[in-house]
Amino acid sequence: MYKILKKEKLNEAVELMVVHAPFVARSCQPGQFIILRADEKGERIPLTIADYDREKETVTIIYQIVGYSTQLLSSKQEGDTIPDFVGPLGKPSDLKKHKRVLGIGGGVGAAPLYPQIRKLHEMGVAVDVILGGRSKEFIILDKEFEAICDKVYYATDDGTKGKKGFVTDVLNELLNEGKEYDEIIAIGPLVMMKAVVGITKPKNIKTAVSLNPIMIDGTGMCGGCRVTVGGETKFACVDGPDFDGLLVDFDECMRRQGMYKEEEHSCRIGLGGK
Amino acid sequence: MPNMSLKKVTMPEQDPNVRNKNFNEVALGYTKEQAMEEATRCLNCKHKPCVSGCPVNVPIPEFIKEVAAGNFEKAYELITSENNLPAICGRVCPQENQCEGVCVRGIKGEPVGIGRLERFVADYHMQHAEKKSVQITKNGIKIAVVGGGPAGLTCAGDLAKLGYDVTIFEALHALGGVLMYGIPEFRLPKALVEKEIETIVDLGVKINKNVVVGRSITIDELFEEGYKAVFVGSGAGLPKFMGIEGESLNGVYAANEFLTRVNLMKAYDFPNNPTPVKVGKKVAVIGGGNVAMDAARTAKRLGAEEVYIIYRRGEEELPARKEEIHHAKEEGIIFKLLANPKKIHGENGWVKAIECVEMALGEPDESGRRRPVEVEGSNFIMDMDTVIIAIGQSPNPLIRQTTPGLDTHKWGGIIVEEETMHTSKQNVYAGGDVVTGAATVILAMGAGKKAAKAIHEKIQSTMNA
Ligand SMILES: Cc1cc2nc3c(=O)[nH]c(=O)nc-3n(C[C@H](O)[C@H](O)[C@H](O)COP(=O)(O)OP(=O)(O)OC[C@H]3O[C@@H](n4cnc5c(N)ncnc54)[C@H](O)[C@@H]3O)c2cc1C
Ligand SMILES: Cc1cc2nc3c(=O)[nH]c(=O)nc-3n(C[C@H](O)[C@H](O)[C@H](O)COP(=O)(O)OP(=O)(O)OC[C@H]3O[C@@H](n4cnc5c(N)ncnc54)[C@H](O)[C@@H]3O)c2cc1C
Ligand code: SF4
Ligand code: SF4
Ligand code: FES
Ligand SMILES: [Mg+2]
């Protein structure tokens, strides 16, 4: 059993939890994730490790409530326990000692982006970040990013913070201004990552993305998380979740992510409504 | 005078047309009377061929004699002197190739139903015996076991009985390996697997679930933490794909995913259990082994109207257990033999049809089976909603990638010394599917036993030196 030591609401749909998980905290690295089950019958759902404390043996997760299992997780309080919490899974991000890197975080994607950007900062890399969201309230971790980045840009759908528009509008502006980045790390919804790559690919700018296909075991056993990268089949849980964005087949990812749309919907009305 | 009936006492089964709609166990097991009657068919042969056919040397004639006499608890003790998981083996061992395959009664007529009797004894014990607390003198020596499948469980159980302080590290949230996530409920009820595992845990084995060795902790780190030996029983869980067009369409599953969703996550009881699974009206399962039979019979139970087994060789070559093929046919699974998939056709991103080519059997290949060759121009297309690929599994690369000094074959299997199951890395042992590639429960258990014995001997010899 894994105890929830802290729970915090970041906005109406996004929450943070600090969980006691010694086997995860002892060796995890930026880019890795965990899989948890919120109760004894629960689905296995993957969440990125947003932060960790090796001494306190804790791991921080930040999740958006989107359906049955994230809602079930959200019903837990400080002091409650999570029955299963396994990790670290996936490969650590391959962070290089570049001169300058741009991070792009869409919505809750800012959470998995943060440990990578912080690590780069610690390595002495100059970092800028673009954060996007529906409106001001949906921007998370802005304070944390501002503390370590040279510049943090914002884009919101309604213009309540930063530019009115998408993160890609800001990206275009920066590149048009002549800003140069050795690498771009984009994490967010698939549509956002696809749009970013739509801009960076013609310019041949190295772009890392973090893929989030539907997973079960997270150990390479089920093959459900397969994605096509550079024409080859990869298992995101063991070969990723980070991949070279310029080689990813995003349309296939989006299609496969929607495989259980119907069931997830019925599950939500059937059980989540209470 | 032994019972000279040529046939085994029939074991009651659910009617095929009832059972192919539920997940309850297919075979219902013997009653006391039936078991005692079947037991009288054993000739108590002096040279015990059946025992040499059993990879863990269960004292077969001895336990059967006790069954005949109605001493079921005594029979249980005899079986469990060599086999920690009798309720499981009695159900899933390929007996026709093992104990029963060499039974003298099989020369003329059917062999003694050794598996059925083993199952009966184990079930009887579970229902009747009171839990005895076992007294073991601990020696305080720590041993780590990687993977809680049959290989790891057996190794852990044997070492615990000898007094070792054993910890199993298991990646999933449940022990049992393939017994939990692969073999379906209707062949091997999960409550029973859990109960049988409990008897091993009761020996004082510590369980660390949700630990992925290689990620959460490495084998070298286990030694740093004071473990004196490590047994790797991580199985062969990496699914193979065919590499044909259309394999990433929605509706295409590896058998592992399909079975894990249904067995481990109980998707057959959705949404009561919230993990979903999708099965269309027409399902194609590719492959001819136990995994393929399980996937096909599972799809049928989930409501598929037509379920096909597509296999590139002929009936004779089907690698699945005879009993499973027979059960599958009874339940209405359609066998499309001598057919090889070439492409999966899609529509709007979902499976629409499968295209196959007919095969003919040519000259025997290295395996001694006749090699299937494509019949040119014989391509045909069948409409499908779901495709399940069950063409084999290989060992997961994680442990070999994170354990320096551990030698493996090109195909991924860990290389061991046959006598001791010792690997190329000092004090690391391995056994089960991770060594042999996908094999059987009982062979994995045999390997776990052998390793436990070797670990014990090695530790004793270093202590005496
Ligand atoms: C490697 C990885 C890291 C992730 N990190 C985070 C994170 O840090 N924060 C966060 O909020 N979300 C993260 N996700 C997504 C998160 O796992 C899903 O939002 C969650 O599983 C939804 O479950 P649900 O039952 O609440 O919603 P549902 O209504 O069941 O599903 C909503 C959507 O979530 C996705 N999803 C559903 N089940 C799974 C599953 N088993 N595995 C993966 N995706 C699924 C599908 O796209 C689905 O359409 C990550 C996903 C992956 C693969
Ligand atoms: C669908 C199906 C049907 C079958 N039917 C039969 C049958 O009827 N009869 C028969 O005899 N055999 C059958 N088999 C084969 C049999 O189940 C296997 O040969 C047997 O389970 C192998 O045992 P094992 O202990 O080596 O590995 P597994 O049972 O695979 O167990 C390995 C365990 O190790 C864990 N693990 C893996 N990597 C790690 C890691 N890095 N860290 C921690 N834990 C890890 C896994 O999660 C798993 O629990 C079947 C197999 C399948 C898939
Ligand atoms: S363990 Fe398997 S092979 Fe051995 S006697 Fe039992 S059923 Fe036969
Ligand atoms: S070979 Fe058959 S008949 Fe002979 S002892 Fe074994 S089970 Fe009995
Ligand atoms: S989640 Fe099962 S193989 Fe990746
Ligand atoms: Mg869900």
XYZ file of N, CA and C in Angstrom, chain A residues 5-219:
645
model
N 0.680 11.302 1.000
C 1.162 12.183 2.069
C 0.653 13.599 1.894
N 0.320 13.952 0.644
C -0.143 15.311 0.409
C -1.028 15.310 -0.814
N -2.075 16.120 -0.791
C -2.925 16.270 -1.965
C -3.240 17.737 -2.123
N -3.156 18.221 -3.347
C -3.362 19.648 -3.582
C -4.100 19.818 -4.898
N -5.043 20.769 -4.919
C -5.781 21.058 -6.138
C -5.057 22.160 -6.889
N -4.654 21.920 -8.128
C -3.937 22.960 -8.869
C -4.905 23.826 -9.655
N -5.963 23.225 -10.140
C -7.066 23.980 -10.726
C -8.276 23.063 -10.740
N -9.327 23.499 -11.375
C -10.589 22.749 -11.249
C -10.484 21.306 -11.747
N -9.528 21.042 -12.654
C -9.447 19.687 -13.206
C -8.120 18.988 -12.929
N -7.184 19.688 -12.327
C -5.849 19.109 -12.155
C -5.446 19.093 -10.690
N -4.939 17.927 -10.262
C -4.526 17.778 -8.868
C -3.125 17.198 -8.770
N -2.533 17.410 -7.603
C -1.184 16.913 -7.344
C -1.233 16.000 -6.125
N -0.465 14.937 -6.159
C -0.356 14.076 -4.992
C 1.104 13.737 -4.746
N 1.467 13.701 -3.467
C 2.781 13.199 -3.085
C 2.545 11.844 -2.431
N 3.189 10.820 -2.985
C 2.908 9.449 -2.565
C 4.188 8.795 -2.039
N 4.048 8.048 -0.933
C 5.200 7.329 -0.396
C 5.397 6.052 -1.224
N 6.491 5.999 -1.969
C 6.740 4.858 -2.870
C 8.249 4.629 -2.966
N 8.818 3.956 -1.955
C 10.278 3.834 -1.865
C 10.945 3.241 -3.101
N 10.343 2.187 -3.680
C 10.991 1.543 -4.824
C 10.984 2.418 -6.065
N 10.061 3.361 -6.141
C 10.044 4.272 -7.284
C 11.020 5.411 -7.025
N 10.972 5.955 -5.798
C 11.749 7.154 -5.487
C 13.253 6.887 -5.504
N 13.656 5.642 -5.235
C 15.083 5.384 -5.087
C 15.866 5.557 -6.383
N 15.237 5.380 -7.536
C 16.040 5.392 -8.759
C 15.416 6.148 -9.927
N 14.249 6.793 -9.726
C 13.564 7.384 -10.881
C 14.320 8.573 -11.457
N 14.099 8.815 -12.755
C 14.759 9.898 -13.486
C 13.695 10.655 -14.276
N 13.995 11.919 -14.652
C 13.047 12.660 -15.475
C 12.687 11.885 -16.742
N 11.399 11.917 -17.082
C 10.937 11.227 -18.285
C 10.265 9.909 -17.959
N 10.490 9.405 -16.745
C 9.887 8.114 -16.398
C 8.502 8.296 -15.783
N 7.770 7.185 -15.719
C 6.400 7.262 -15.225
C 6.111 6.105 -14.288
N 4.928 6.157 -13.675
C 4.472 5.067 -12.821
C 3.152 4.555 -13.389
N 2.729 3.374 -12.925
C 1.366 2.924 -13.210
C 0.711 2.644 -11.874
N -0.510 3.127 -11.709
C -1.185 2.868 -10.443
C -2.562 2.270 -10.683
N -3.069 1.662 -9.616
C -4.475 1.247 -9.582
C -5.081 1.955 -8.396
N -6.155 2.681 -8.646
C -6.728 3.495 -7.581
C -7.495 2.651 -6.571
N -7.991 1.483 -6.980
C -8.565 0.559 -5.992
C -8.340 -0.883 -6.432
N -8.826 -1.826 -5.649
C -8.495 -3.238 -5.854
C -8.985 -3.820 -7.174
N -9.983 -3.174 -7.772
C -10.447 -3.661 -9.074
C -9.919 -2.783 -10.195
N -9.179 -1.749 -9.818
C -8.922 -0.635 -10.716
C -8.187 -0.949 -12.005
N -8.403 -0.054 -12.976
C -7.613 -0.033 -14.203
C -6.185 0.319 -13.823
N -5.255 -0.111 -14.652
C -3.868 0.322 -14.478
C -3.692 1.588 -15.313
N -3.437 2.721 -14.670
C -3.267 3.951 -15.449
C -1.875 4.553 -15.247
N -1.253 4.973 -16.353
C 0.076 5.566 -16.270
C 0.039 7.060 -15.970
N 0.954 7.516 -15.121
C 1.119 8.941 -14.845
C 2.610 9.239 -14.729
N 3.001 10.388 -15.269
C 4.410 10.754 -15.249
C 4.861 11.141 -13.842
N 6.105 10.860 -13.544
C 6.688 11.274 -12.271
C 7.043 12.754 -12.401
N 6.317 13.609 -11.692
C 6.506 15.041 -11.844
C 7.631 15.538 -10.940
N 7.888 14.802 -9.870
C 8.958 15.183 -8.951
C 9.190 14.003 -8.016
N 10.311 14.028 -7.301
C 10.576 12.943 -6.361
C 11.507 13.434 -5.283
N 11.532 12.729 -4.168
C 12.434 13.054 -3.071
C 13.016 11.730 -2.578
N 14.284 11.511 -2.902
C 14.879 10.201 -2.590
C 14.935 9.965 -1.083
N 15.221 11.025 -0.316
C 15.345 10.823 1.124
C 14.015 10.507 1.783
N 12.993 11.261 1.400
C 11.666 11.026 1.982
C 10.975 9.846 1.302
N 11.598 9.306 0.265
C 11.054 8.160 -0.485
C 9.684 8.476 -1.087
N 9.538 9.695 -1.604
C 8.241 10.090 -2.157
C 8.332 10.418 -3.646
N 7.174 10.342 -4.292
C 7.035 10.653 -5.703
C 5.824 11.563 -5.858
N 5.960 12.572 -6.713
C 4.838 13.483 -6.960
C 4.205 13.151 -8.309
N 2.878 13.068 -8.317
C 2.169 12.901 -9.581
C 1.193 14.069 -9.743
N 0.983 14.460 -10.974
C 0.023 15.531 -11.274
C -0.898 14.984 -12.349
N -2.186 14.968 -12.048
C -3.101 14.314 -12.986
C -4.303 15.184 -13.257
N -4.793 15.028 -14.457
C -6.011 15.729 -14.853
C -7.174 14.755 -14.741
N -8.260 15.199 -14.160
C -9.421 14.319 -14.013
C -10.165 14.302 -15.339
N -10.063 13.163 -16.041
C -10.683 13.086 -17.366
C -11.710 11.972 -17.466
N -11.668 11.020 -16.557
C -12.582 9.891 -16.695
C -12.664 9.104 -15.407
N -13.115 7.869 -15.521
C -13.423 7.056 -14.352
C -12.241 6.903 -13.387
N -11.095 6.489 -13.911
C -9.999 6.146 -13.005
C -9.337 7.367 -12.373
N -9.221 8.446 -13.128
C -8.635 9.649 -12.542
C -9.615 10.261 -11.525
N -10.888 10.071 -11.764
C -11.879 10.553 -10.802
C -11.815 9.742 -9.509
N -11.645 8.437 -9.672
C -11.519 7.557 -8.510
C -10.274 7.939 -7.697
N -9.202 8.218 -8.409
C -7.974 8.634 -7.735
C -8.223 9.924 -6.965
N -8.941 10.817 -7.606
C -9.211 12.122 -7.002
C -10.086 12.014 -5.753
N -10.832 10.899 -5.634
C -11.696 10.748 -4.455
C -10.880 10.389 -3.212
N -9.594 10.104 -3.395
C -8.735 9.765 -2.248
C -8.227 11.034 -1.582
N -8.008 10.910 -0.280
C -7.562 12.078 0.475
C -6.185 11.834 1.092
N -5.597 12.892 1.573
C -4.345 12.763 2.323
C -4.516 11.715 3.413
N -3.541 10.834 3.544
C -3.633 9.798 4.568
C -4.198 8.495 4.043
N -4.957 8.552 2.940
C -5.457 7.321 2.314
C -4.300 6.612 1.603
N -4.589 5.384 1.152
C -3.541 4.655 0.434
C -4.002 4.280 -0.970
N -2.986 4.067 -1.823
C -3.216 3.586 -3.189
C -2.726 2.138 -3.190
N -3.555 1.179 -3.638
C -3.136 -0.224 -3.497
C -1.918 -0.611 -4.344
N -1.817 -0.072 -5.544
C -0.705 -0.453 -6.410
C -0.101 0.776 -7.074
N 1.222 0.819 -7.088
C 1.931 1.999 -7.580
C 3.310 1.498 -8.015
N 3.466 1.244 -9.304
C 4.692 0.590 -9.766
C 5.530 1.502 -10.655
N 6.838 1.409 -10.478
C 7.721 2.186 -11.328
C 9.129 2.180 -10.771
N 10.020 2.974 -11.277
C 9.818 3.830 -12.439
C 9.782 3.012 -13.722
N 8.911 3.413 -14.644
C 8.778 2.717 -15.917
C 9.257 3.626 -17.044
N 9.568 3.019 -18.157
C 10.009 3.791 -19.319
C 11.473 4.174 -19.205
N 11.981 4.698 -20.325
C 13.385 5.130 -20.336
C 13.485 6.545 -19.819
N 14.532 6.849 -19.065
C 14.753 8.239 -18.692
C 14.951 9.067 -19.966
N 14.574 10.347 -19.907
C 14.771 11.214 -21.074
C 16.260 11.336 -21.364
N 16.562 11.426 -22.647
C 17.949 11.550 -23.075
C 18.272 13.045 -23.138
N 18.660 13.606 -22.011
C 18.860 15.057 -21.942
C 20.319 15.397 -22.244
N 20.517 16.212 -23.278
C 21.887 16.534 -23.727
C 22.306 17.911 -23.224
N 23.601 18.094 -23.081
C 24.114 19.366 -22.593
C 24.183 20.370 -23.740
N 22.976 20.730 -24.223
C 22.882 21.715 -25.307
C 23.149 23.111 -24.766
N 23.200 24.092 -25.708
C 23.293 25.496 -25.301
C 21.911 26.000 -24.868
N 20.918 25.795 -25.735
C 19.603 26.358 -25.448
C 18.489 25.405 -25.895
N 17.541 25.225 -25.025
C 16.434 24.307 -25.302
C 15.114 25.035 -25.068
N 14.111 24.712 -25.873
C 12.770 25.259 -25.669
C 11.835 24.135 -25.233
N 11.164 24.346 -24.108
C 10.163 23.384 -23.668
C 8.777 23.906 -24.023
N 7.903 23.001 -24.450
C 6.521 23.411 -24.725
C 5.597 22.479 -23.944
N 4.787 23.050 -23.053
C 3.888 22.230 -22.240
C 2.450 22.624 -22.471
N 1.655 21.694 -22.956
C 0.239 21.973 -23.191
C -0.588 21.396 -22.065
N -1.353 22.232 -21.377
C -2.232 21.758 -20.303
C -1.452 21.024 -19.236
N -1.934 19.811 -18.885
C -1.291 19.034 -17.834
C 0.072 18.503 -18.305
N 0.376 18.658 -19.589
C 1.688 18.299 -20.139
C 2.816 19.074 -19.490
N 2.484 20.187 -18.862
C 3.503 20.948 -18.138
C 4.107 20.104 -17.019
N 3.317 19.184 -16.468
C 3.800 18.369 -15.349
C 4.946 17.448 -15.753
N 4.762 16.624 -16.790
C 5.908 15.809 -17.214
C 7.061 16.625 -17.777
N 6.767 17.807 -18.274
C 7.839 18.644 -18.832
C 8.761 19.161 -17.729
N 8.173 19.469 -16.592
C 8.921 20.151 -15.544
C 10.203 19.432 -15.101
N 10.164 18.147 -14.741
C 11.411 17.525 -14.276
C 12.506 17.521 -15.346
N 12.110 17.457 -16.616
C 13.119 17.479 -17.686
C 13.776 18.857 -17.764
N 12.954 19.900 -17.708
C 13.478 21.260 -17.804
C 14.356 21.580 -16.582
N 13.906 21.100 -15.434
C 14.708 21.362 -14.231
C 16.069 20.667 -14.321
N 16.064 19.453 -14.817
C 17.320 18.720 -14.967
C 18.237 19.450 -15.955
N 17.673 19.925 -17.059
C 18.480 20.658 -18.035
C 19.068 21.907 -17.387
N 18.248 22.598 -16.622
C 18.703 23.785 -15.914
C 19.876 23.440 -14.997
N 19.739 22.320 -14.284
C 20.817 21.886 -13.382
C 22.089 21.539 -14.152
N 21.904 21.104 -15.397
C 23.060 20.748 -16.236
C 23.698 21.993 -16.854
N 23.086 23.140 -16.620
C 23.656 24.378 -17.140
C 23.137 24.773 -18.512
N 22.057 24.145 -18.947
C 21.472 24.479 -20.245
C 20.514 25.669 -20.068
N 20.565 26.623 -21.006
C 19.615 27.738 -20.967
C 18.276 27.259 -21.503
N 17.191 27.538 -20.763
C 15.884 27.038 -21.191
C 14.826 28.127 -21.252
N 14.046 28.094 -22.317
C 12.828 28.888 -22.428
C 11.678 27.893 -22.450
N 10.507 28.373 -22.032
C 9.359 27.475 -22.027
C 8.109 28.196 -22.516
N 7.278 27.500 -23.275
C 5.949 28.013 -23.622
C 4.927 27.135 -22.908
N 4.045 27.763 -22.122
C 2.984 26.999 -21.476
C 1.653 27.412 -22.086
N 0.815 26.417 -22.336
C -0.481 26.733 -22.932
C -1.610 26.107 -22.151
N -2.811 26.664 -22.326
C -3.976 26.100 -21.660
C -5.227 26.793 -22.139
N -6.376 26.265 -21.698
C -7.639 26.842 -22.134
C -7.757 28.294 -21.690
N -7.457 28.508 -20.389
C -7.457 29.882 -19.892
C -6.459 29.928 -18.737
N -6.351 31.097 -18.143
C -5.381 31.347 -17.078
C -5.388 30.243 -16.023
N -6.594 29.825 -15.600
C -6.689 28.838 -14.501
C -6.079 27.496 -14.882
N -5.979 27.226 -16.179
C -5.487 25.917 -16.591
C -3.974 25.871 -16.808
N -3.317 26.975 -16.536
C -1.855 26.985 -16.608
C -1.343 26.495 -15.254
N -0.509 25.446 -15.272
C 0.028 24.957 -13.999
C 1.547 25.096 -13.969
N 2.080 25.113 -12.764
C 3.522 25.128 -12.511
C 4.227 26.373 -13.070
N 3.481 27.440 -13.344
C 4.128 28.623 -13.928
C 5.214 29.176 -13.008
N 4.934 29.229 -11.700
C 5.934 29.734 -10.748
C 7.201 28.894 -10.807
N 7.011 27.578 -10.805
C 8.156 26.664 -10.813
C 8.999 26.859 -12.064
N 8.335 26.994 -13.209
C 9.092 27.193 -14.451
C 9.797 28.544 -14.430
N 9.093 29.576 -13.965
C 9.687 30.908 -13.991
C 10.956 30.968 -13.156
N 11.011 30.128 -12.130
C 12.191 30.144 -11.259
C 13.442 29.605 -11.952
N 13.271 28.807 -12.983
C 14.453 28.183 -13.596
C 14.654 28.527 -15.072
N 13.652 29.165 -15.697
C 13.772 29.443 -17.130
C 14.248 30.869 -17.380
N 14.905 31.071 -18.536
C 15.245 32.434 -18.930
C 13.966 33.196 -19.227
N 13.061 32.521 -19.917
C 11.833 33.198 -20.333
C 10.705 32.175 -20.352
N 9.549 32.560 -19.807
C 8.376 31.694 -19.918
C 7.307 32.457 -20.706
N 6.860 31.883 -21.799
C 5.813 32.484 -22.632
C 4.505 31.756 -22.358
N 3.401 32.456 -22.543
C 2.099 31.826 -22.289
C 1.192 31.969 -23.503
N 0.320 30.997 -23.660
C -0.719 31.091 -24.697
C -1.995 30.496 -24.117
N -3.090 31.233 -24.167
C -4.372 30.689 -23.700
C -5.421 30.885 -24.789
N -6.385 29.959 -24.820
C -7.425 30.021 -25.853
C -8.194 31.336 -25.769
N -8.410 31.801 -24.523
C -9.236 33.002 -24.360
C -8.416 34.265 -24.099
N -7.111 34.142 -24.133
C -6.260 35.314 -23.959
C -6.171 35.826 -22.532
N -6.625 35.021 -21.537
C -6.572 35.492 -20.147
C -5.149 35.489 -19.585
N -4.256 34.776 -20.216
C -2.846 34.873 -19.831
C -2.005 34.751 -21.090
N -1.082 35.691 -21.299
C -0.194 35.660 -22.461
C -0.960 35.852 -23.751
N -0.452 35.208 -24.779
C -1.037 35.380 -26.101
C -2.384 34.673 -26.209
N -3.341 35.267 -26.919
C -4.600 34.581 -27.211
C -4.337 33.690 -28.420
N -4.364 32.398 -28.173
C -4.066 31.480 -29.273
C -3.389 30.224 -28.751
N -2.684 29.541 -29.645
C -2.061 28.262 -29.287
C -0.569 28.407 -29.015
N -0.015 27.404 -28.348
C 1.437 27.407 -28.105
C 2.198 27.486 -29.432
N 1.602 26.918 -30.478
C 2.294 26.933 -31.772
C 2.359 28.353 -32.359
N 1.399 29.203 -31.997
C 1.477 30.596 -32.463
C 2.705 31.255 -31.855
N 2.927 31.005 -30.564
C 4.107 31.579 -29.897
C 5.372 30.984 -30.512
N 5.358 29.674 -30.729
C 6.530 29.010 -31.322
C 6.886 29.651 -32.659
N 5.860 29.836 -33.503
C 6.112 30.465 -34.799
C 6.747 31.838 -34.646
N 6.211 32.639 -33.724
C 6.756 33.973 -33.503
C 8.225 33.905 -33.116
N 8.518 33.009 -32.140
C 9.894 32.918 -31.651
C 10.844 32.538 -32.787
N 10.419 31.562 -33.586
C 11.301 31.106 -34.664
C 11.437 32.202 -35.728
N 10.327 32.930 -35.971
C 10.394 34.025 -36.952
C 11.289 35.161 -36.468
N 11.286 35.355 -35.147
C 12.184 36.377 -34.587
C 13.648 35.974 -34.723
N 13.869 34.730 -35.089
C 15.252 34.274 -35.265
C 15.824 33.588 -34.042
N 14.982 33.259 -33.054
C 15.464 32.513 -31.875
C 15.939 31.132 -32.322
N 17.071 30.712 -31.780
C 17.593 29.388 -32.164
C 17.626 28.434 -30.987
N 17.133 27.250 -31.215
C 17.131 26.218 -30.178
C 17.808 24.962 -30.704
N 18.618 24.341 -29.832
C 19.270 23.091 -30.233
C 18.267 21.941 -30.208
N 17.281 22.088 -29.338
C 16.264 21.039 -29.260
C 14.986 21.633 -28.691
N 13.866 21.070 -29.135
C 12.574 21.450 -28.575
C 11.978 20.212 -27.915
N 11.458 20.383 -26.701
C 10.793 19.258 -26.027
C 9.324 19.634 -25.874
N 8.471 18.908 -26.559
C 7.044 19.250 -26.552
C 6.248 18.140 -25.876
N 5.502 18.508 -24.842
C 4.663 17.509 -24.166
C 3.270 18.091 -23.930
N 2.292 17.357 -24.412
C 0.915 17.825 -24.266
C 0.014 16.874 -25.031
N -1.196 17.321 -25.346
C -2.089 16.475 -26.137
C -1.439 16.149 -27.490
N -1.813 14.983 -28.054
C -1.227 14.568 -29.332
C -1.403 15.617 -30.420
N -2.597 16.248 -30.458
C -2.807 17.276 -31.499
C -1.792 18.384 -31.374
N -1.474 18.763 -30.126
C -0.496 19.830 -29.931
C 0.889 19.390 -30.396
N 1.295 18.170 -29.991
C 2.630 17.702 -30.379
C 2.736 17.572 -31.893
N 1.632 17.126 -32.502
C 1.627 17.009 -33.958
C 1.788 18.385 -34.607
N 1.089 19.381 -34.056
C 1.170 20.733 -34.619
C 2.570 21.315 -34.443
N 3.195 21.037 -33.301
C 4.562 21.521 -33.077
C 5.493 20.916 -34.120
N 5.392 19.598 -34.292
C 6.257 18.928 -35.262
C 5.973 19.437 -36.678
N 4.713 19.810 -36.934
C 4.368 20.395 -38.228
C 5.208 21.637 -38.516
N 5.598 22.337 -37.468
C 6.415 23.541 -37.642
C 7.908 23.204 -37.652
N 8.311 22.310 -36.745
C 9.756 22.071 -36.578
C 10.320 21.126 -37.635
N 9.485 20.256 -38.177
C 9.998 19.265 -39.129
C 10.525 19.915 -40.406
N 9.761 20.839 -41.032
C 10.298 21.471 -42.246
C 11.594 22.229 -41.969
N 11.744 22.726 -40.733
C 12.956 23.474 -40.386
C 14.041 22.549 -39.861
N 13.696 21.255 -39.749
C 14.614 20.244 -39.250
C 15.196 20.581 -37.875
N 14.329 21.035 -36.968
C 14.760 21.290 -35.591
C 14.470 20.040 -34.771
N 15.492 19.541 -34.084
C 15.331 18.337 -33.264
C 14.186 18.540 -32.268
N 13.221 17.629 -32.263
C 12.043 17.784 -31.418
C 11.733 16.485 -30.685
N 11.788 16.538 -29.363
C 11.430 15.345 -28.587
C 9.978 15.466 -28.141
N 9.258 14.366 -28.226
C 7.876 14.363 -27.744
C 7.708 13.203 -26.766
N 6.698 13.284 -25.926
C 6.433 12.199 -24.979
C 5.070 11.612 -25.330
N 5.059 10.347 -25.729
C 3.808 9.752 -26.214
C 3.031 9.103 -25.067
N 1.732 9.146 -25.151
C 0.904 8.600 -24.076
C -0.178 7.659 -24.595
N 0.229 6.574 -25.253
C -0.764 5.603 -25.721
C -1.393 4.854 -24.551
N -2.453 4.141 -24.827
C -3.117 3.354 -23.792
C -2.194 2.217 -23.357
N -2.008 2.092 -22.059
C -1.094 1.086 -21.527
C -1.820 0.171 -20.553
N -1.233 -1.017 -20.343
C -1.737 -1.878 -19.273
C -0.604 -2.192 -18.304
N 0.285 -3.095 -18.725
C 1.330 -3.529 -17.799
C 2.453 -2.512 -17.674
N 2.822 -1.866 -18.780
C 3.923 -0.906 -18.724
C 5.292 -1.545 -18.683
N 5.375 -2.868 -18.956
C 6.671 -3.555 -18.896
C 7.061 -4.204 -20.217
